[in-house]
Structure formats: structure tokens, C-alpha cells
Amino acid sequence: MFASKLLICSALLMLSGAVLSQSSISLKDAKFKTPDASSEHPAPLTSTTTTSTSTTSTTTEKPTTSSSTSTIAPPTSPTTSTEPPKTTTTPAPVPSTTPAPQPFPSPAVGTWNASCIMLQMAAQLNFTYETKDGNLTHGLYNIPSNATVEDKDCDKQTVQTIHLIWGPDTSKQSFLMFFDNKNDSTVLSSIQIHLTLLPEEFPNAKENQTLQLIHRSDGEFKTPEKMSYHCTRAQKLNLTETIDAKQLIGWITVSNVQVEAFRSANATGFSTVHDCDSSETSDVVPIAVGIALAALILVVLISYLCARRRSTSRGYMSF
Ligand SMILES: *[C@@H]1O[C@H](CO)[C@@H](O)[C@H](O)[C@H]1NC(C)=O
Ligand SMILES: *[C@@H]1O[C@H](CO)[C@@H](O)[C@H](O)[C@H]1NC(C)=O
Ligand SMILES: *[C@@H]1O[C@H](CO)[C@@H](O)[C@H](O)[C@H]1NC(C)=O
Ligand SMILES: *[C@@H]1O[C@H](CO)[C@@H](O)[C@H](O)[C@H]1NC(C)=O
Ligand SMILES: *[C@@H]1O[C@H](CO)[C@@H](O)[C@H](O)[C@H]1NC(C)=O
Ligand SMILES: *[C@@H]1O[C@H](CO)[C@@H](O)[C@H](O)[C@H]1NC(C)=O
Ligand SMILES: *[C@@H]1O[C@H](CO)[C@@H](O)[C@H](O)[C@H]1NC(C)=O
Ligand SMILES: *[C@@H]1O[C@H](CO)[C@@H](O)[C@H](O)[C@H]1NC(C)=O
């Protein structure tokens, strides 16, 4: 009887020991994950090396292009890629009404330096515009990575601006980003885009259509002073026609963002990174520590109970 109790106790101890070691492994994993991107969940399971992470990062970008295909080409079949190209008679895609059926390219990452503001991002617009026959439709547009810094406002201590332009001289397209500095942190205050729908890019658009697209920030890109905001994943920011409008007219999707405003004049490159997902990962570590502590307490408790039982049973035996 005493031997069986000892057996049960030692079994319990081994079990709790297993729990403890497992939770400490997960703690190690959590600590290992923190500096990396959030797209690494399959890595600990398969135990493959860094090649798997690169493939996952490329697959994360693909859904945006595939979703753009489905929206751009509502009429024709998406199966054309599987068939050999010579069998079907192509119905001359160049002229008439329907847009080209190939997927819309994902935006390229651009880097811009306006001394007080350094900006790196890839941005795609999805907006509503009026067609020649008076209907509303959706258009996609990538901010070109070779846009140039036209202007900047670096003088003020509380508000700074970067102004990018691109396109033909007759109709310059523009992109402005405003940053606020308050309470020792930097935050995006608004994005303002002026887009002229050129007939070569939007052949079905009503003539001379110029759109004003404004995002009024709700504290996006917030980062402590003297740090740069970094976010690899795509973020969808809503766009309205004026700063106070209630009706949405589109979205700007930004990815691979790194931005820093209110830089000192002699700074080189970006300052220390403040990642948008760092707050999520920092939660994992306390949780893992908590689990490990709970397991430790369990082990101590069980061994204490076992020791007590053994001593009491010894007490009975000695009688
Ligand atoms: C563009 O926006 C419209 C309306 O919000 C949506 O239906 C469509 O799927 C979007 N397209 C892409 C490629 O995000
Ligand atoms: C455009 O609107 C007209 C009526 O105003 C309608 O007949 C036509 O189907 C619409 N076209 C599209 C592409 O929605
Ligand atoms: C930017 O790139 C486009 C093609 O991607 C090209 O047509 C245009 O001339 C370039 N603009 C500048 C300013 O280099
Ligand atoms: C700055 O932060 C303090 C507390 O952290 C808050 O009470 C105050 O309203 C903030 N000021 C601004 C301008 O956000
Ligand atoms: C568009 O603008 C051009 C020149 O700016 C002008 O000649 C033309 O009449 C305009 N078209 C419409 C429909 O307003
Ligand atoms: C746009 O998004 C912001 C948050 O980024 C939100 O506060 C605001 O209500 C949204 N605007 C509209 C018109 O939905
Ligand atoms: C940058 O300039 C400031 C004064 O504008 C100076 O205090 C600081 O030491 C300089 N930093 C470097 C790294 O040169
Ligand atoms: C940004 O431009 C400023 C001059 O306007 C230059 O001194 C600085 O080295 C540039 N920084 C980078 C990272 O290119």
C-alpha cells in the first residue's frame, strides 16, 4: 500500500515535471519569436529553417493581388491561364470597354528622404470614381516608388509634412503625409492624395476627373520620440473626400512601412525601430512566465503533499 502511494506520487511528480518542461519550452519559443515578424507560426511545428519564413512572407502579399483580379475582371473566365494560348481566338483586348484581365500588380516599396521625415512604404489605392456613362466603379492605383519629394515642412515643432509628386507635368499627382508631435510621441495626423484620372490609366473614367482622397488618422503610426515606426503587414486606412466627410470613397493599403518624423538635422538612416506588432508579442512572454510559475507551484505542492503522506503513513507504521 505504501509502495503504491509512492508510485502514484512519483508519477504525479513526473507528470508535473513534464508540464513544467513543456511550458518552459514554449517560453523559449516566445522569447525567440519576439524580434521576428508575426508570420512565423508554422516554423516551430515543422522545424524547417529560414527558407520557410521567406516563403510565408511572399504568400502574405499574394492575397491582395488575387483579390484585385476578382474585382477587376467580373465578366471573363479566370481559367485562361491553364489553357494553351493558341487555341482560343483572343477577342482583341486593347480597345473596347472591359479592363485587362491580368491581376493588378502589387505596389513597389519606395523610400523618400525629406530630411526631417524619412518614409519607406508600398501603397495601393482602391477608390470609387465615375465612369463615362455616369456609373460608379472601383479603381486600383499604386503610388509609384519613383515619386519624388516635392516639398516638406520641417520648421514647426508640432506638425511636419512630406509632399510627394509624380506623373506628367501637365497633371501632377500628389501625396501628402502630416505628422503630429505631442506628448513625446509622433503620430500620423492625415494623408491627403490628389489624383487626376488620366485617360491612359482609366480609359472608362469620366473626363477631367480629379479626386481628393483624405485619410484622417486615428493615431496610426504612433511611436515614441526618436524612434521609427515599422510595420511590415498591410494596413488598410479609409479614405474620404474631405477631412470631415462621413462617406468612405476608398482605401489606401500601406505595407512595409517604416517612417520617422521630427528627425534631428544630423541624423543618418532610421532610428531604433518601434514595431507595430511588438505590443502583441510582448504579451506572450508574461503569459508563458505565468504558466511556468503555475507549473512550478504545482510541483512544489504535490511533492509537499507526497512527503506529508509518506511521513503520516510512516507514523501509522511505527505504531
Ligand atoms: C476595393 O474596394 C471595394 C469596395 O470597398 C471592394 O469591393 C474591392 O474588393 C476592393 N478591391 C481590392 C483589390 O481590395
Ligand atoms: C451603368 O448604368 C446604366 C444605367 O444608368 C446601366 O444600364 C448599366 O448597366 C450600368 N453599367 C454598369 C457597368 O454597371
Ligand atoms: C517612374 O517610372 C515609370 C515607369 O514605372 C516611368 O514611366 C516614369 O518616367 C518614371 N518617372 C521618373 C520621374 O523617373
Ligand atoms: C498626454 O498624456 C497625458 C497622460 O499620459 C494625458 O493626460 C494628456 O491628455 C495627453 N495630452 C495630449 C495632448 O494627448
Ligand atoms: C478636359 O480638359 C481639357 C483641357 O484641360 C479640355 O479641353 C476639355 O474640354 C475638358 N473636358 C471636359 C469634358 O471638361
Ligand atoms: C476611418 O477610420 C478611422 C480609424 O482609422 C475611424 O475613426 C473613422 O470613423 C473611419 N471613418 C469612416 C467614415 O468610417
Ligand atoms: C546632432 O546635432 C545636435 C545639435 O543640433 C547635437 O546636440 C548632437 O550631438 C548631434 N549629434 C550627432 C550624432 O552629431
Ligand atoms: C537625407 O537627406 C539629407 C539632406 O536633405 C542628407 O543629409 C541625409 O544624409 C539623407 N539621409 C539618407 C538616409 O539618405
CSV table of C-alpha atoms and ligand atoms in Angstrom, one decimal:
chain,number,residue,atom,x,y,z
A,1,MET,CA,0.0,0.0,0.0
A,2,PHE,CA,2.8,2.3,0.9
A,3,ALA,CA,4.7,1.4,-2.3
A,4,SER,CA,1.6,2.1,-4.5
A,5,LYS,CA,1.2,5.5,-2.8
A,6,LEU,CA,4.9,6.2,-3.6
A,7,LEU,CA,4.3,5.1,-7.1
A,8,ILE,CA,1.3,7.5,-7.5
A,9,CYS,CA,3.3,10.4,-6.0
A,10,SER,CA,6.3,9.9,-8.2
A,11,ALA,CA,4.0,9.5,-11.3
A,12,LEU,CA,2.3,12.8,-10.4
A,13,LEU,CA,5.7,14.4,-10.0
A,14,MET,CA,6.9,13.2,-13.3
A,15,LEU,CA,3.7,14.4,-15.0
A,16,SER,CA,4.0,17.9,-13.5
A,17,GLY,CA,7.7,17.9,-14.4
A,18,ALA,CA,6.7,17.2,-17.9
A,19,VAL,CA,4.2,20.1,-17.8
A,20,LEU,CA,6.9,22.4,-16.4
A,21,SER,CA,9.4,21.5,-19.1
A,22,GLN,CA,6.9,21.9,-21.8
A,23,SER,CA,5.9,25.3,-20.6
A,24,SER,CA,9.5,26.4,-20.3
A,25,ILE,CA,10.0,25.2,-23.9
A,26,SER,CA,7.1,27.4,-25.0
A,27,LEU,CA,8.6,30.2,-23.0
A,28,LYS,CA,11.8,29.8,-25.0
A,29,ASP,CA,9.8,29.8,-28.2
A,30,ALA,CA,8.0,33.0,-27.2
A,31,LYS,CA,11.3,34.7,-26.4
A,32,PHE,CA,12.7,33.5,-29.7
A,33,LYS,CA,9.8,34.8,-31.6
A,34,THR,CA,9.7,38.4,-30.3
A,35,PRO,CA,12.2,40.0,-32.7
A,36,ASP,CA,10.6,38.4,-35.8
A,37,ALA,CA,7.6,39.0,-37.8
A,38,SER,CA,4.2,37.5,-36.8
A,39,SER,CA,4.0,35.3,-39.9
A,40,GLU,CA,6.2,32.5,-38.3
A,41,HIS,CA,3.6,30.3,-36.7
A,42,PRO,CA,4.3,27.2,-38.9
A,43,ALA,CA,8.0,27.4,-38.2
A,44,PRO,CA,8.1,25.7,-34.7
A,45,LEU,CA,5.9,22.9,-35.9
A,46,THR,CA,7.8,21.8,-39.0
A,47,SER,CA,11.2,22.8,-37.6
A,48,THR,CA,12.4,23.8,-41.0
A,49,THR,CA,15.0,26.6,-41.4
A,50,THR,CA,14.7,30.2,-42.6
A,51,THR,CA,13.6,29.3,-46.1
A,52,SER,CA,10.1,28.6,-44.8
A,53,THR,CA,9.8,32.1,-43.4
A,54,SER,CA,10.7,33.7,-46.7
A,55,THR,CA,8.1,31.7,-48.5
A,56,THR,CA,5.4,32.6,-45.9
A,57,SER,CA,6.3,36.3,-46.2
A,58,THR,CA,5.8,36.1,-50.0
A,59,THR,CA,2.5,34.3,-49.7
A,60,THR,CA,1.2,37.0,-47.3
A,61,GLU,CA,1.4,39.5,-50.2
A,62,LYS,CA,-0.4,37.4,-52.7
A,63,PRO,CA,-4.0,37.7,-51.5
A,64,THR,CA,-4.1,41.4,-52.3
A,65,THR,CA,-3.3,40.8,-56.0
A,66,SER,CA,-5.7,37.8,-56.2
A,67,SER,CA,-8.5,39.8,-54.7
A,68,SER,CA,-7.8,42.6,-57.1
A,69,THR,CA,-8.1,40.2,-60.0
A,70,SER,CA,-11.5,39.0,-58.9
A,71,THR,CA,-12.8,42.6,-58.6
A,72,ILE,CA,-11.3,43.9,-61.8
A,73,ALA,CA,-12.4,41.2,-64.1
A,74,PRO,CA,-16.0,40.3,-63.3
A,75,PRO,CA,-17.1,39.0,-66.7
A,76,THR,CA,-14.5,36.7,-68.3
A,77,SER,CA,-13.2,33.3,-67.1
A,78,PRO,CA,-10.2,33.0,-64.8
A,79,THR,CA,-9.3,29.7,-66.4
A,80,THR,CA,-7.4,31.2,-69.4
A,81,SER,CA,-4.0,30.7,-67.8
A,82,THR,CA,-4.4,26.9,-67.7
A,83,GLU,CA,-5.2,26.6,-71.4
A,84,PRO,CA,-2.6,26.8,-74.1
A,85,PRO,CA,-2.6,30.3,-75.5
A,86,LYS,CA,-3.1,29.5,-79.2
A,87,THR,CA,-6.3,27.5,-79.0
A,88,THR,CA,-8.6,30.4,-78.2
A,89,THR,CA,-9.2,33.3,-80.6
A,90,THR,CA,-8.4,36.4,-78.5
A,91,PRO,CA,-11.2,38.9,-78.9
A,92,ALA,CA,-8.8,42.0,-79.1
A,93,PRO,CA,-8.5,43.1,-75.5
A,94,VAL,CA,-7.0,46.5,-76.4
A,95,PRO,CA,-9.9,48.7,-77.5
A,96,SER,CA,-13.4,48.4,-76.1
A,97,THR,CA,-14.9,48.7,-72.6
A,98,THR,CA,-13.7,45.8,-70.4
A,99,PRO,CA,-10.4,46.3,-68.5
A,100,ALA,CA,-7.5,43.9,-69.0
A,101,PRO,CA,-8.0,40.6,-67.2
A,102,GLN,CA,-4.5,40.2,-65.8
A,103,PRO,CA,-4.0,40.7,-62.0
A,104,PHE,CA,-3.3,44.2,-60.8
A,105,PRO,CA,0.4,44.4,-59.8
A,106,SER,CA,1.2,44.8,-56.1
A,107,PRO,CA,2.8,48.2,-55.3
A,108,ALA,CA,6.6,48.6,-55.1
A,109,VAL,CA,8.3,49.8,-52.0
A,110,GLY,CA,9.7,53.3,-52.3
A,111,THR,CA,12.0,55.3,-50.0
A,112,TRP,CA,11.8,59.0,-49.6
A,113,ASN,CA,14.0,61.4,-47.6
A,114,ALA,CA,12.7,64.8,-46.7
A,115,SER,CA,15.5,65.4,-44.0
A,116,CYS,CA,13.0,65.8,-41.1
A,117,ILE,CA,10.9,62.9,-42.4
A,118,MET,CA,12.1,59.6,-43.8
A,119,LEU,CA,9.5,57.4,-45.3
A,120,GLN,CA,9.5,53.9,-46.7
A,121,MET,CA,6.4,52.2,-47.9
A,122,ALA,CA,4.4,50.4,-50.6
A,123,ALA,CA,0.9,51.9,-51.1
A,124,GLN,CA,-2.1,50.9,-53.2
A,125,LEU,CA,-5.3,53.0,-53.5
A,126,ASN,CA,-8.7,51.5,-54.0
A,127,PHE,CA,-11.2,54.2,-54.7
A,128,THR,CA,-14.6,54.9,-56.3
A,129,TYR,CA,-14.8,57.0,-59.4
A,130,GLU,CA,-17.3,58.0,-62.0
A,131,THR,CA,-17.4,56.3,-65.4
A,132,LYS,CA,-18.3,57.9,-68.7
A,133,ASP,CA,-21.8,56.5,-68.6
A,134,GLY,CA,-22.3,58.1,-65.1
A,135,ASN,CA,-21.9,54.9,-63.0
A,136,LEU,CA,-19.6,54.5,-60.1
A,137,THR,CA,-16.9,51.9,-60.2
A,138,HIS,CA,-13.7,50.9,-58.2
A,139,GLY,CA,-10.2,51.7,-59.4
A,140,LEU,CA,-6.9,50.5,-58.2
A,141,TYR,CA,-3.8,52.6,-58.3
A,142,ASN,CA,-0.2,52.1,-57.0
A,143,ILE,CA,1.7,55.0,-55.6
A,144,PRO,CA,4.9,54.8,-57.8
A,145,SER,CA,8.1,54.1,-56.0
A,146,ASN,CA,9.9,56.7,-58.1
A,147,ALA,CA,7.7,59.6,-56.9
A,148,THR,CA,9.9,62.5,-55.8
A,149,VAL,CA,9.9,64.6,-52.7
A,150,GLU,CA,8.4,67.9,-54.0
A,151,ASP,CA,8.2,69.7,-50.7
A,152,LYS,CA,8.4,69.4,-47.0
A,153,ASP,CA,7.5,71.4,-43.9
A,154,CYS,CA,10.2,70.8,-41.3
A,155,ASP,CA,10.2,74.1,-39.5
A,156,LYS,CA,7.5,73.5,-36.9
A,157,GLN,CA,8.0,71.6,-33.7
A,158,THR,CA,4.4,70.1,-33.6
A,159,VAL,CA,3.5,69.5,-37.2
A,160,GLN,CA,5.6,68.2,-40.1
A,161,THR,CA,4.8,67.4,-43.7
A,162,ILE,CA,6.2,65.4,-46.6
A,163,HIS,CA,4.9,66.0,-50.1
A,164,LEU,CA,5.5,63.6,-52.9
A,165,ILE,CA,4.6,64.2,-56.6
A,166,TRP,CA,4.7,62.1,-59.7
A,167,GLY,CA,3.1,61.9,-63.2
A,168,PRO,CA,3.3,64.1,-66.3
A,169,ASP,CA,4.0,67.9,-65.9
A,170,THR,CA,0.5,68.7,-67.2
A,171,SER,CA,-1.2,66.8,-64.4
A,172,LYS,CA,0.9,66.3,-61.3
A,173,GLN,CA,-0.3,63.7,-58.9
A,174,SER,CA,0.4,64.4,-55.2
A,175,PHE,CA,0.6,62.6,-51.9
A,176,LEU,CA,1.0,64.4,-48.6
A,177,MET,CA,1.5,63.0,-45.1
A,178,PHE,CA,1.1,65.0,-42.0
A,179,PHE,CA,2.7,64.1,-38.6
A,180,ASP,CA,2.0,65.4,-35.2
A,181,ASN,CA,4.4,65.5,-32.3
A,182,LYS,CA,2.6,65.5,-29.0
A,183,ASN,CA,3.2,64.0,-25.6
A,184,ASP,CA,6.7,62.8,-26.5
A,185,SER,CA,5.3,60.7,-29.3
A,186,THR,CA,5.0,61.0,-33.1
A,187,VAL,CA,1.7,60.1,-34.8
A,188,LEU,CA,0.3,60.3,-38.3
A,189,SER,CA,-2.4,63.0,-38.4
A,190,SER,CA,-3.6,62.7,-42.0
A,191,ILE,CA,-2.9,61.6,-45.5
A,192,GLN,CA,-4.0,63.7,-48.5
A,193,ILE,CA,-3.9,62.5,-52.0
A,194,HIS,CA,-4.8,64.3,-55.2
A,195,LEU,CA,-5.3,62.0,-58.2
A,196,THR,CA,-6.1,63.0,-61.7
A,197,LEU,CA,-7.6,60.1,-63.6
A,198,LEU,CA,-5.5,60.0,-66.8
A,199,PRO,CA,-7.3,58.5,-69.8
A,200,GLU,CA,-4.4,56.1,-70.5
A,201,GLU,CA,-4.7,54.7,-67.0
A,202,PHE,CA,-8.5,54.9,-66.5
A,203,PRO,CA,-9.9,54.8,-70.1
A,204,ASN,CA,-13.5,54.4,-68.9
A,205,ALA,CA,-13.4,57.3,-66.4
A,206,LYS,CA,-15.4,60.5,-67.0
A,207,GLU,CA,-13.1,63.1,-68.5
A,208,ASN,CA,-11.0,65.5,-66.3
A,209,GLN,CA,-11.8,63.8,-63.1
A,210,THR,CA,-9.7,64.8,-60.2
A,211,LEU,CA,-10.1,63.0,-56.9
A,212,GLN,CA,-9.2,64.2,-53.4
A,213,LEU,CA,-8.7,61.3,-51.1
A,214,ILE,CA,-8.1,62.0,-47.4
A,215,HIS,CA,-7.4,59.8,-44.5
A,216,ARG,CA,-8.0,61.3,-41.1
A,217,SER,CA,-5.8,59.4,-38.8
A,218,ASP,CA,-7.0,57.8,-35.6
A,219,GLY,CA,-3.5,57.6,-34.1
A,220,GLU,CA,-1.9,55.4,-36.7
A,221,PHE,CA,1.9,55.1,-37.0
A,222,LYS,CA,2.3,56.1,-33.3
A,223,THR,CA,5.8,55.8,-32.0
A,224,PRO,CA,7.8,57.3,-29.2
A,225,GLU,CA,10.0,60.2,-30.0
A,226,LYS,CA,13.4,59.4,-31.5
A,227,MET,CA,12.2,56.1,-32.8
A,228,SER,CA,11.0,55.0,-36.2
A,229,TYR,CA,7.6,53.3,-36.8
A,230,HIS,CA,7.9,50.0,-38.5
A,231,CYS,CA,5.1,47.7,-39.8
A,232,THR,CA,5.6,45.0,-42.5
A,233,ARG,CA,2.0,43.7,-42.7
A,234,ALA,CA,-0.6,45.5,-44.8
A,235,GLN,CA,-2.7,48.2,-43.1
A,236,LYS,CA,-6.0,49.4,-44.6
A,237,LEU,CA,-6.7,53.1,-44.0
A,238,ASN,CA,-10.1,54.5,-45.0
A,239,LEU,CA,-10.4,57.5,-47.4
A,240,THR,CA,-13.0,60.2,-47.6
A,241,GLU,CA,-13.4,63.2,-49.9
A,242,THR,CA,-12.9,65.8,-47.2
A,243,ILE,CA,-11.5,65.6,-43.8
A,244,ASP,CA,-14.9,65.6,-42.1
A,245,ALA,CA,-16.9,63.5,-44.6
A,246,LYS,CA,-18.7,60.5,-43.2
A,247,GLN,CA,-18.9,58.6,-46.5
A,248,LEU,CA,-16.0,56.4,-47.5
A,249,ILE,CA,-14.8,56.7,-51.1
A,250,GLY,CA,-11.9,54.3,-50.8
A,251,TRP,CA,-9.0,52.7,-49.0
A,252,ILE,CA,-5.3,53.1,-49.0
A,253,THR,CA,-3.4,49.9,-48.2
A,254,VAL,CA,0.1,50.5,-46.9
A,255,SER,CA,2.7,47.8,-46.3
A,256,ASN,CA,6.4,47.6,-45.5
A,257,VAL,CA,6.1,50.9,-43.7
A,258,GLN,CA,9.0,52.5,-41.9
A,259,VAL,CA,8.6,56.1,-41.1
A,260,GLU,CA,10.2,58.6,-38.9
A,261,ALA,CA,9.3,62.3,-38.5
A,262,PHE,CA,10.8,65.0,-36.3
A,263,ARG,CA,14.3,63.8,-37.0
A,264,SER,CA,17.2,65.9,-35.9
A,265,ALA,CA,19.2,67.5,-38.7
A,266,ASN,CA,22.3,65.4,-38.4
A,267,ALA,CA,20.5,62.0,-38.2
A,268,THR,CA,21.5,59.3,-40.6
A,269,GLY,CA,19.2,56.5,-41.5
A,270,PHE,CA,16.3,55.4,-39.4
A,271,SER,CA,16.4,55.5,-35.6
A,272,THR,CA,15.6,52.5,-33.4
A,273,VAL,CA,12.6,50.5,-34.6
A,274,HIS,CA,9.3,50.6,-32.9
A,275,ASP,CA,7.4,47.7,-34.5
A,276,CYS,CA,3.6,47.8,-34.8
A,277,ASP,CA,3.3,44.1,-33.6
A,278,SER,CA,5.7,44.4,-30.7
A,279,SER,CA,2.9,45.0,-28.2
A,280,GLU,CA,1.3,41.7,-29.3
A,281,THR,CA,4.4,39.7,-28.9
A,282,SER,CA,5.3,41.3,-25.5
A,283,ASP,CA,2.0,39.8,-24.2
A,284,VAL,CA,3.2,36.3,-25.0
A,285,VAL,CA,6.2,36.4,-22.6
A,286,PRO,CA,4.3,37.3,-19.4
A,287,ILE,CA,1.7,34.6,-20.2
A,288,ALA,CA,4.4,31.9,-20.7
A,289,VAL,CA,6.2,33.0,-17.5
A,290,GLY,CA,2.8,32.8,-15.7
A,291,ILE,CA,2.2,29.2,-16.9
A,292,ALA,CA,5.8,28.2,-15.9
A,293,LEU,CA,5.3,29.6,-12.4
A,294,ALA,CA,1.9,27.9,-12.0
A,295,ALA,CA,3.5,24.6,-13.0
A,296,LEU,CA,6.4,25.1,-10.6
A,297,ILE,CA,3.9,25.8,-7.8
A,298,LEU,CA,2.0,22.6,-8.7
A,299,VAL,CA,5.2,20.6,-8.5
A,300,VAL,CA,6.1,22.0,-5.1
A,301,LEU,CA,2.6,21.4,-3.8
A,302,ILE,CA,2.4,17.8,-5.0
A,303,SER,CA,5.9,17.0,-3.6
A,304,TYR,CA,4.9,18.6,-0.3
A,305,LEU,CA,1.7,16.5,-0.1
A,306,CYS,CA,3.5,13.4,-1.0
A,307,ALA,CA,6.1,14.0,1.6
A,308,ARG,CA,3.4,14.7,4.2
A,309,ARG,CA,1.5,11.5,3.3
A,310,ARG,CA,4.7,9.4,3.4
A,311,SER,CA,5.5,10.8,6.9
A,312,THR,CA,2.0,10.2,8.1
A,313,SER,CA,2.0,6.7,6.7
A,314,ARG,CA,5.3,6.1,8.4
A,315,GLY,CA,3.8,7.4,11.6
A,316,TYR,CA,1.0,4.7,11.3
A,317,MET,CA,3.5,2.0,10.5
A,318,SER,CA,5.6,2.9,13.6
A,319,PHE,CA,2.6,2.3,15.8
B,1,LIG,C1,-11.8,47.7,-53.5
B,1,LIG,O1,-12.9,48.2,-52.7
B,1,LIG,C2,-14.2,47.6,-53.0
B,1,LIG,C3,-15.2,48.3,-52.1
B,1,LIG,O2,-14.7,48.5,-50.8
B,1,LIG,C4,-14.1,46.2,-52.7
B,1,LIG,O3,-15.3,45.6,-53.0
B,1,LIG,C5,-13.0,45.5,-53.5
B,1,LIG,O4,-12.8,44.2,-53.2
B,1,LIG,C6,-11.7,46.3,-53.2
B,1,LIG,N1,-10.6,45.7,-54.1
B,1,LIG,C7,-9.4,45.4,-53.6
B,1,LIG,C8,-8.5,44.8,-54.6
B,1,LIG,O5,-9.1,45.5,-52.5
B,2,LIG,C1,-24.5,51.9,-66.0
B,2,LIG,O1,-25.7,52.5,-65.7
B,2,LIG,C2,-26.7,52.2,-66.6
B,2,LIG,C3,-28.0,52.9,-66.3
B,2,LIG,O2,-27.7,54.2,-65.8
B,2,LIG,C4,-27.0,50.7,-66.7
B,2,LIG,O3,-27.9,50.3,-67.7
B,2,LIG,C5,-25.6,50.0,-66.9
B,2,LIG,O4,-25.8,48.6,-66.8
B,2,LIG,C6,-24.6,50.4,-65.9
B,2,LIG,N1,-23.3,49.8,-66.3
B,2,LIG,C7,-22.6,49.1,-65.4
B,2,LIG,C8,-21.3,48.6,-65.9
B,2,LIG,O5,-23.0,49.0,-64.3
B,3,LIG,C1,8.8,56.3,-63.0
B,3,LIG,O1,8.6,55.0,-63.5
B,3,LIG,C2,7.7,55.0,-64.6
B,3,LIG,C3,7.6,53.5,-65.0
B,3,LIG,O2,7.5,52.7,-63.9
B,3,LIG,C4,8.3,55.8,-65.7
B,3,LIG,O3,7.4,55.8,-66.8
B,3,LIG,C5,8.5,57.2,-65.3
B,3,LIG,O4,9.1,58.0,-66.3
B,3,LIG,C6,9.4,57.3,-64.0
B,3,LIG,N1,9.4,58.6,-63.5
B,3,LIG,C7,10.5,59.2,-63.1
B,3,LIG,C8,10.5,60.6,-62.6
B,3,LIG,O5,11.6,58.5,-63.2
B,4,LIG,C1,-0.7,63.5,-22.7
B,4,LIG,O1,-0.7,62.4,-21.8
B,4,LIG,C2,-1.4,62.6,-20.6
B,4,LIG,C3,-1.3,61.4,-19.7
B,4,LIG,O2,-0.4,60.4,-20.2
B,4,LIG,C4,-2.8,63.0,-20.9
B,4,LIG,O3,-3.5,63.3,-19.7
B,4,LIG,C5,-2.9,64.1,-21.8
B,4,LIG,O4,-4.2,64.4,-22.2
B,4,LIG,C6,-2.1,63.9,-23.1
B,4,LIG,N1,-2.1,65.1,-23.9
B,4,LIG,C7,-2.3,65.0,-25.2
B,4,LIG,C8,-2.2,66.3,-25.9
B,4,LIG,O5,-2.6,64.0,-25.8
B,5,LIG,C1,-10.9,68.4,-70.1
B,5,LIG,O1,-9.8,69.4,-70.0
B,5,LIG,C2,-9.4,69.8,-71.3
B,5,LIG,C3,-8.2,70.7,-71.1
B,5,LIG,O2,-7.9,70.9,-69.8
B,5,LIG,C4,-10.5,70.5,-72.0
B,5,LIG,O3,-10.1,70.9,-73.3
B,5,LIG,C5,-11.7,69.6,-72.2
B,5,LIG,O4,-12.8,70.3,-72.7
B,5,LIG,C6,-12.1,69.1,-70.8
B,5,LIG,N1,-13.2,68.1,-70.9
B,5,LIG,C7,-14.3,68.2,-70.2
B,5,LIG,C8,-15.3,67.1,-70.5
B,5,LIG,O5,-14.5,69.0,-69.4
B,6,LIG,C1,-12.0,55.8,-40.7
B,6,LIG,O1,-11.1,55.1,-39.9
B,6,LIG,C2,-11.0,55.8,-38.6
B,6,LIG,C3,-10.0,54.9,-37.9
B,6,LIG,O2,-8.8,54.8,-38.6
B,6,LIG,C4,-12.3,55.8,-37.9
B,6,LIG,O3,-12.1,56.5,-36.7
B,6,LIG,C5,-13.3,56.6,-38.7
B,6,LIG,O4,-14.5,56.6,-38.1
B,6,LIG,C6,-13.4,56.0,-40.1
B,6,LIG,N1,-14.2,56.8,-40.9
B,6,LIG,C7,-15.3,56.4,-41.5
B,6,LIG,C8,-16.0,57.4,-42.3
B,6,LIG,O5,-15.7,55.2,-41.4
B,7,LIG,C1,23.3,66.4,-33.7
B,7,LIG,O1,23.1,67.8,-33.5
B,7,LIG,C2,22.8,68.2,-32.2
B,7,LIG,C3,22.6,69.7,-32.2
B,7,LIG,O2,21.7,70.1,-33.3
B,7,LIG,C4,23.9,67.8,-31.3
B,7,LIG,O3,23.5,68.1,-29.9
B,7,LIG,C5,24.1,66.3,-31.4
B,7,LIG,O4,25.2,66.0,-30.6
B,7,LIG,C6,24.4,65.9,-32.8
B,7,LIG,N1,24.5,64.5,-32.9
B,7,LIG,C7,25.5,63.9,-33.6
B,7,LIG,C8,25.4,62.4,-33.6
B,7,LIG,O5,26.3,64.5,-34.2
B,8,LIG,C1,18.6,62.6,-46.4
B,8,LIG,O1,18.8,63.9,-47.0
B,8,LIG,C2,19.6,64.8,-46.2
B,8,LIG,C3,19.8,66.1,-47.0
B,8,LIG,O2,18.5,66.6,-47.3
B,8,LIG,C4,21.0,64.1,-46.1
B,8,LIG,O3,21.8,64.9,-45.3
B,8,LIG,C5,20.9,62.8,-45.4
B,8,LIG,O4,22.1,62.1,-45.4
B,8,LIG,C6,19.9,61.9,-46.2
B,8,LIG,N1,19.7,60.7,-45.5
B,8,LIG,C7,19.7,59.5,-46.1
B,8,LIG,C8,19.5,58.3,-45.2
B,8,LIG,O5,19.8,59.4,-47.3
